[in-house]
Amino acid sequence: MKNPIIVALDLPDAASALRLAERLTSVVGAFKIGKELFTASGPDIVRQFRAAGASVFLDLKFHDIPHTVAKAVEAATRLDVQMMTIHTSGGLAMMQAAEKAAQETARQLDRPAPLVLGVTVLTSMDAHDLAQTGVNATPAEQVMLLAQLAAQSGLRGLVCSPQEITALRKVLPSTMQLVTPGIRPAGSEMGDQKRTLTPKEAITAGANALVIGRPITGATNPQAAAQSILDSLN
Ligand code: C5P
């Protein structure tokens, strides 16, 4: 991806997503379609973005038995998304099945395999939340454990928070793609994000792509906001 900005289209319906995307398509690298938009508008929203030539990151965070996740990954690969997410806490066999489904389906279709990104520990969870689910590691320890399991499974990318990039870069293969939300341009509103980095800081720390929502989607001029973030990277 030449342009590392992925815009999170956290919007309620297809019409508003498509309207915004049209203004942003020349200044961003990809569009992230998440659970709200996908559930409201269905796979057609992905087809519309692909028909317009835009790259799509389908963020549905699959987590199920290996067979079911593999089938969902196959369906997403057929939709021709460029990236998608699964939960690494689904285990080694689930991740292996997901990666294999992406590779094999893409091969059948004669396309590059989409990047299956592993999500480790949700940033909304602290040590107490983890303990309630029976995990007695700190979030940082658990992120490290799951990230290494993801690398062992053959996944080629991970979603990680800005705070995790440096530590992960030390232990992961250098080819592992790190996609990072929690990005705030200098001087912008934090919203509910507590630990942020600027776009430049995140790239310098080793992120390959940045997921940015409200600083772009909530700007008076979203196109200018995205362009200014892009400029800040050079
Ligand atoms: O508006 P904002 O830039 O905070 O949007 C960030 C996007 O990244 C949202 O779609 C959010 O759900 C997602 N995300 C996040 N933190 C994570 C994982 C995903 O903010 N740890």
mmCIF file of C-alpha atoms and ligand atoms in Angstrom:
data_model
loop_
_atom_site.group_PDB
_atom_site.id
_atom_site.type_symbol
_atom_site.label_atom_id
_atom_site.label_comp_id
_atom_site.label_asym_id
_atom_site.label_seq_id
_atom_site.Cartn_x
_atom_site.Cartn_y
_atom_site.Cartn_z
ATOM 1 C CA MET A 1 0.000 0.000 0.000
ATOM 2 C CA LYS A 2 1.624 3.220 -1.110
ATOM 3 C CA ASN A 3 -0.578 5.429 1.055
ATOM 4 C CA PRO A 4 -0.636 4.053 4.653
ATOM 5 C CA ILE A 5 -3.838 5.845 5.692
ATOM 6 C CA ILE A 6 -6.845 3.575 6.214
ATOM 7 C CA VAL A 7 -10.005 5.549 6.976
ATOM 8 C CA ALA A 8 -12.372 3.933 9.466
ATOM 9 C CA LEU A 9 -15.828 4.419 7.972
ATOM 10 C CA ASP A 10 -17.676 4.141 11.277
ATOM 11 C CA LEU A 11 -20.936 5.299 9.712
ATOM 12 C CA PRO A 12 -24.484 3.944 9.984
ATOM 13 C CA ASP A 13 -25.412 3.467 6.321
ATOM 14 C CA ALA A 14 -24.080 2.887 2.818
ATOM 15 C CA ALA A 15 -25.156 6.231 1.376
ATOM 16 C CA SER A 16 -23.191 8.317 3.871
ATOM 17 C CA ALA A 17 -20.173 5.967 3.603
ATOM 18 C CA LEU A 18 -20.113 6.178 -0.196
ATOM 19 C CA ARG A 19 -20.561 9.953 -0.152
ATOM 20 C CA LEU A 20 -17.607 10.375 2.198
ATOM 21 C CA ALA A 21 -15.464 7.814 0.374
ATOM 22 C CA GLU A 22 -15.899 9.623 -2.913
ATOM 23 C CA ARG A 23 -14.275 12.719 -1.402
ATOM 24 C CA LEU A 24 -11.418 10.739 0.143
ATOM 25 C CA THR A 25 -10.494 8.206 -2.489
ATOM 26 C CA SER A 26 -7.568 10.184 -3.926
ATOM 27 C CA VAL A 27 -5.948 10.906 -0.543
ATOM 28 C CA VAL A 28 -6.208 7.626 1.397
ATOM 29 C CA GLY A 29 -4.923 4.090 0.832
ATOM 30 C CA ALA A 30 -7.952 2.068 1.939
ATOM 31 C CA PHE A 31 -11.354 2.154 3.636
ATOM 32 C CA LYS A 32 -12.158 0.189 6.776
ATOM 33 C CA ILE A 33 -15.659 -1.262 6.828
ATOM 34 C CA GLY A 34 -16.588 -2.492 10.284
ATOM 35 C CA LYS A 35 -19.393 -4.297 12.024
ATOM 36 C CA GLU A 36 -21.885 -1.409 12.050
ATOM 37 C CA LEU A 37 -21.703 -0.517 8.370
ATOM 38 C CA PHE A 38 -21.428 -4.140 7.203
ATOM 39 C CA THR A 39 -24.350 -5.292 9.339
ATOM 40 C CA ALA A 40 -26.496 -2.383 8.183
ATOM 41 C CA SER A 41 -25.699 -2.561 4.487
ATOM 42 C CA GLY A 42 -24.409 -6.083 3.797
ATOM 43 C CA PRO A 43 -21.703 -7.284 1.400
ATOM 44 C CA ASP A 44 -22.968 -4.974 -1.348
ATOM 45 C CA ILE A 45 -21.178 -2.097 0.318
ATOM 46 C CA VAL A 46 -17.890 -3.953 -0.211
ATOM 47 C CA ARG A 47 -18.779 -4.678 -3.850
ATOM 48 C CA GLN A 48 -19.503 -1.004 -4.438
ATOM 49 C CA PHE A 49 -16.153 0.061 -3.015
ATOM 50 C CA ARG A 50 -14.324 -2.574 -5.062
ATOM 51 C CA ALA A 51 -16.198 -1.578 -8.228
ATOM 52 C CA ALA A 52 -14.980 1.974 -7.636
ATOM 53 C CA GLY A 53 -11.402 0.673 -7.392
ATOM 54 C CA ALA A 54 -10.976 1.344 -3.668
ATOM 55 C CA SER A 55 -9.076 -1.000 -1.343
ATOM 56 C CA VAL A 56 -11.170 -2.440 1.481
ATOM 57 C CA PHE A 57 -10.232 -3.503 5.014
ATOM 58 C CA LEU A 58 -13.111 -5.654 6.268
ATOM 59 C CA ASP A 59 -12.935 -5.401 10.059
ATOM 60 C CA LEU A 60 -15.332 -8.084 11.313
ATOM 61 C CA LYS A 61 -12.906 -9.695 13.803
ATOM 62 C CA PHE A 62 -13.875 -13.305 13.151
ATOM 63 C CA HIS A 63 -13.657 -15.618 16.188
ATOM 64 C CA ASP A 64 -15.155 -19.107 15.950
ATOM 65 C CA ILE A 65 -14.157 -22.720 15.379
ATOM 66 C CA PRO A 66 -11.449 -23.071 12.683
ATOM 67 C CA HIS A 67 -13.813 -24.421 10.013
ATOM 68 C CA THR A 68 -16.312 -21.585 10.423
ATOM 69 C CA VAL A 69 -13.622 -18.898 10.432
ATOM 70 C CA ALA A 70 -11.999 -20.441 7.346
ATOM 71 C CA LYS A 71 -15.337 -20.303 5.527
ATOM 72 C CA ALA A 72 -15.874 -16.670 6.531
ATOM 73 C CA VAL A 73 -12.341 -15.791 5.371
ATOM 74 C CA GLU A 74 -13.028 -17.587 2.089
ATOM 75 C CA ALA A 75 -16.212 -15.537 1.616
ATOM 76 C CA ALA A 76 -14.356 -12.289 2.382
ATOM 77 C CA THR A 77 -11.605 -13.263 -0.074
ATOM 78 C CA ARG A 78 -14.264 -13.858 -2.739
ATOM 79 C CA LEU A 79 -15.585 -10.356 -1.992
ATOM 80 C CA ASP A 80 -12.058 -9.235 -2.945
ATOM 81 C CA VAL A 81 -11.197 -7.347 0.247
ATOM 82 C CA GLN A 82 -7.516 -6.470 0.702
ATOM 83 C CA MET A 83 -7.429 -6.911 4.490
ATOM 84 C CA MET A 84 -9.589 -8.508 7.147
ATOM 85 C CA THR A 85 -9.379 -9.244 10.874
ATOM 86 C CA ILE A 86 -9.628 -12.336 13.079
ATOM 87 C CA HIS A 87 -9.155 -12.741 16.857
ATOM 88 C CA THR A 88 -5.827 -14.385 17.735
ATOM 89 C CA SER A 89 -7.445 -15.656 20.969
ATOM 90 C CA GLY A 90 -9.300 -18.123 18.710
ATOM 91 C CA GLY A 91 -6.068 -20.137 18.845
ATOM 92 C CA LEU A 92 -3.327 -21.484 16.606
ATOM 93 C CA ALA A 93 -5.505 -23.880 14.592
ATOM 94 C CA MET A 94 -8.081 -21.155 13.922
ATOM 95 C CA MET A 95 -5.411 -18.739 12.686
ATOM 96 C CA GLN A 96 -3.781 -21.403 10.499
ATOM 97 C CA ALA A 97 -7.169 -22.268 8.982
ATOM 98 C CA ALA A 98 -7.863 -18.583 8.289
ATOM 99 C CA GLU A 99 -4.520 -17.966 6.594
ATOM 100 C CA LYS A 100 -4.835 -21.152 4.535
ATOM 101 C CA ALA A 101 -8.349 -20.193 3.404
ATOM 102 C CA ALA A 102 -7.144 -16.743 2.314
ATOM 103 C CA GLN A 103 -4.192 -18.195 0.387
ATOM 104 C CA GLU A 104 -6.072 -21.030 -1.281
ATOM 105 C CA THR A 105 -9.133 -19.000 -2.249
ATOM 106 C CA ALA A 106 -6.963 -16.235 -3.689
ATOM 107 C CA ARG A 107 -4.962 -18.779 -5.652
ATOM 108 C CA GLN A 108 -8.156 -20.230 -7.151
ATOM 109 C CA LEU A 109 -9.248 -16.728 -8.136
ATOM 110 C CA ASP A 110 -5.770 -15.829 -9.383
ATOM 111 C CA ARG A 111 -5.500 -12.812 -7.093
ATOM 112 C CA PRO A 112 -3.053 -11.751 -4.400
ATOM 113 C CA ALA A 113 -4.086 -13.176 -1.011
ATOM 114 C CA PRO A 114 -5.720 -10.632 1.284
ATOM 115 C CA LEU A 115 -3.889 -9.803 4.493
ATOM 116 C CA VAL A 116 -5.482 -11.631 7.420
ATOM 117 C CA LEU A 117 -4.711 -9.453 10.435
ATOM 118 C CA GLY A 118 -4.742 -10.847 13.955
ATOM 119 C CA VAL A 119 -6.318 -8.815 16.754
ATOM 120 C CA THR A 120 -4.672 -9.537 20.121
ATOM 121 C CA VAL A 121 -6.099 -7.981 23.289
ATOM 122 C CA LEU A 122 -8.820 -5.383 22.778
ATOM 123 C CA THR A 123 -7.524 -2.040 24.028
ATOM 124 C CA SER A 124 -10.744 -1.632 25.989
ATOM 125 C CA MET A 125 -9.531 -4.426 28.331
ATOM 126 C CA ASP A 126 -7.268 -3.896 31.330
ATOM 127 C CA ALA A 127 -5.666 -6.471 33.640
ATOM 128 C CA HIS A 128 -8.829 -6.700 35.742
ATOM 129 C CA ASP A 129 -11.018 -7.411 32.684
ATOM 130 C CA LEU A 130 -8.556 -10.084 31.526
ATOM 131 C CA ALA A 131 -8.520 -11.702 34.978
ATOM 132 C CA GLN A 132 -12.321 -11.906 34.886
ATOM 133 C CA THR A 133 -12.011 -14.024 31.739
ATOM 134 C CA GLY A 134 -9.432 -16.282 33.386
ATOM 135 C CA VAL A 135 -6.366 -14.654 31.858
ATOM 136 C CA ASN A 136 -3.911 -13.805 34.608
ATOM 137 C CA ALA A 137 -1.322 -12.033 32.453
ATOM 138 C CA THR A 138 -1.046 -8.265 32.038
ATOM 139 C CA PRO A 139 -2.431 -6.907 28.754
ATOM 140 C CA ALA A 140 1.146 -6.275 27.535
ATOM 141 C CA GLU A 141 2.190 -9.866 28.303
ATOM 142 C CA GLN A 142 -0.931 -11.281 26.689
ATOM 143 C CA VAL A 143 -0.446 -9.131 23.554
ATOM 144 C CA MET A 144 3.109 -10.445 23.241
ATOM 145 C CA LEU A 145 2.029 -14.070 23.701
ATOM 146 C CA LEU A 146 -0.797 -13.830 21.149
ATOM 147 C CA ALA A 147 1.345 -11.899 18.658
ATOM 148 C CA GLN A 148 4.000 -14.606 18.725
ATOM 149 C CA LEU A 149 1.351 -17.291 18.352
ATOM 150 C CA ALA A 150 0.016 -15.372 15.332
ATOM 151 C CA ALA A 151 3.496 -15.278 13.785
ATOM 152 C CA GLN A 152 3.868 -19.022 14.420
ATOM 153 C CA SER A 153 0.523 -19.647 12.688
ATOM 154 C CA GLY A 154 1.694 -17.939 9.508
ATOM 155 C CA LEU A 155 -0.429 -14.799 9.793
ATOM 156 C CA ARG A 156 1.241 -11.971 7.911
ATOM 157 C CA GLY A 157 -0.150 -9.068 9.910
ATOM 158 C CA LEU A 158 -1.496 -7.832 13.226
ATOM 159 C CA VAL A 159 -3.589 -4.975 14.506
ATOM 160 C CA CYS A 160 -1.818 -3.342 17.417
ATOM 161 C CA SER A 161 -2.048 -0.218 19.529
ATOM 162 C CA PRO A 162 0.544 2.542 19.103
ATOM 163 C CA GLN A 163 2.040 1.624 22.508
ATOM 164 C CA GLU A 164 2.714 -1.932 21.374
ATOM 165 C CA ILE A 165 4.562 -1.250 18.101
ATOM 166 C CA THR A 166 8.097 -0.911 19.494
ATOM 167 C CA ALA A 167 7.943 -4.028 21.688
ATOM 168 C CA LEU A 168 6.343 -6.103 18.925
ATOM 169 C CA ARG A 169 8.894 -5.000 16.333
ATOM 170 C CA LYS A 170 11.646 -6.398 18.592
ATOM 171 C CA VAL A 171 10.250 -9.940 18.590
ATOM 172 C CA LEU A 172 8.271 -10.361 15.368
ATOM 173 C CA PRO A 173 9.587 -11.209 11.897
ATOM 174 C CA SER A 174 10.316 -7.938 10.086
ATOM 175 C CA THR A 175 7.844 -8.913 7.355
ATOM 176 C CA MET A 176 4.915 -8.824 9.822
ATOM 177 C CA GLN A 177 2.581 -5.993 8.814
ATOM 178 C CA LEU A 178 1.476 -3.858 11.774
ATOM 179 C CA VAL A 179 -1.751 -1.904 11.370
ATOM 180 C CA THR A 180 -2.375 0.640 14.097
ATOM 181 C CA PRO A 181 -5.479 2.508 15.255
ATOM 182 C CA GLY A 182 -5.385 5.058 18.094
ATOM 183 C CA ILE A 183 -3.776 7.666 15.873
ATOM 184 C CA ARG A 184 -4.279 11.363 16.489
ATOM 185 C CA PRO A 185 -2.629 14.145 14.467
ATOM 186 C CA ALA A 186 -0.912 16.707 16.725
ATOM 187 C CA GLY A 187 -3.505 19.025 18.253
ATOM 188 C CA SER A 188 -6.606 17.002 17.363
ATOM 189 C CA GLU A 189 -9.398 15.780 19.682
ATOM 190 C CA MET A 190 -8.634 12.539 21.531
ATOM 191 C CA GLY A 191 -12.284 11.380 21.626
ATOM 192 C CA ASP A 192 -12.342 8.163 23.660
ATOM 193 C CA GLN A 193 -8.772 7.218 22.665
ATOM 194 C CA LYS A 194 -6.482 7.450 25.685
ATOM 195 C CA ARG A 195 -3.021 6.419 24.464
ATOM 196 C CA THR A 196 -2.342 7.817 21.034
ATOM 197 C CA LEU A 197 0.607 8.549 18.750
ATOM 198 C CA THR A 198 0.729 11.007 15.883
ATOM 199 C CA PRO A 199 0.778 9.491 12.377
ATOM 200 C CA LYS A 200 4.478 10.272 11.950
ATOM 201 C CA GLU A 201 5.383 8.786 15.363
ATOM 202 C CA ALA A 202 3.512 5.568 14.605
ATOM 203 C CA ILE A 203 5.211 5.097 11.232
ATOM 204 C CA THR A 204 8.613 5.891 12.740
ATOM 205 C CA ALA A 205 7.978 3.309 15.478
ATOM 206 C CA GLY A 206 7.355 0.666 12.794
ATOM 207 C CA ALA A 207 3.670 0.714 11.842
ATOM 208 C CA ASN A 208 2.936 -0.198 8.206
ATOM 209 C CA ALA A 209 -0.563 1.291 8.075
ATOM 210 C CA LEU A 210 -2.656 3.629 10.213
ATOM 211 C CA VAL A 211 -6.368 3.287 10.932
ATOM 212 C CA ILE A 212 -7.779 6.784 11.366
ATOM 213 C CA GLY A 213 -11.444 7.582 11.924
ATOM 214 C CA ARG A 214 -12.783 10.738 13.491
ATOM 215 C CA PRO A 215 -9.800 13.031 12.810
ATOM 216 C CA ILE A 216 -10.731 12.566 9.130
ATOM 217 C CA THR A 217 -14.424 11.621 9.097
ATOM 218 C CA GLY A 218 -15.369 14.272 11.663
ATOM 219 C CA ALA A 219 -13.367 17.092 10.034
ATOM 220 C CA THR A 220 -15.155 19.976 8.346
ATOM 221 C CA ASN A 221 -13.109 19.157 5.265
ATOM 222 C CA PRO A 222 -12.252 15.427 5.423
ATOM 223 C CA GLN A 223 -10.196 15.532 2.232
ATOM 224 C CA ALA A 224 -8.007 18.359 3.536
ATOM 225 C CA ALA A 225 -7.630 16.558 6.882
ATOM 226 C CA ALA A 226 -6.449 13.367 5.163
ATOM 227 C CA GLN A 227 -4.113 15.300 2.876
ATOM 228 C CA SER A 228 -2.564 17.098 5.812
ATOM 229 C CA ILE A 229 -1.970 13.776 7.612
ATOM 230 C CA LEU A 230 -0.359 12.406 4.445
ATOM 231 C CA ASP A 231 1.853 15.497 4.184
ATOM 232 C CA SER A 232 2.887 15.088 7.837
ATOM 233 C CA LEU A 233 4.392 11.679 6.990
ATOM 234 C CA ASN A 234 6.923 13.040 4.517
HETATM 235 O O1 C5P B 1 -12.175 7.530 15.216
HETATM 236 P P1 C5P B 1 -10.931 6.750 15.551
HETATM 237 O O2 C5P B 1 -9.694 7.261 14.843
HETATM 238 O O3 C5P B 1 -10.721 6.592 17.047
HETATM 239 O O4 C5P B 1 -11.229 5.315 14.949
HETATM 240 C C1 C5P B 1 -10.355 4.240 15.144
HETATM 241 C C2 C5P B 1 -10.923 3.008 14.524
HETATM 242 O O5 C5P B 1 -10.078 1.914 14.895
HETATM 243 C C3 C5P B 1 -12.323 2.616 14.980
HETATM 244 O O6 C5P B 1 -12.952 1.939 13.891
HETATM 245 C C4 C5P B 1 -12.052 1.673 16.135
HETATM 246 O O7 C5P B 1 -13.091 0.731 16.313
HETATM 247 C C5 C5P B 1 -10.788 0.972 15.655
HETATM 248 N N1 C5P B 1 -9.989 0.416 16.729
HETATM 249 C C6 C5P B 1 -9.463 1.168 17.777
HETATM 250 N N2 C5P B 1 -8.687 0.593 18.737
HETATM 251 C C7 C5P B 1 -8.458 -0.706 18.685
HETATM 252 C C8 C5P B 1 -8.956 -1.478 17.648
HETATM 253 C C9 C5P B 1 -9.730 -0.888 16.676
HETATM 254 O O8 C5P B 1 -9.663 2.357 17.819
HETATM 255 N N3 C5P B 1 -7.690 -1.241 19.596
#
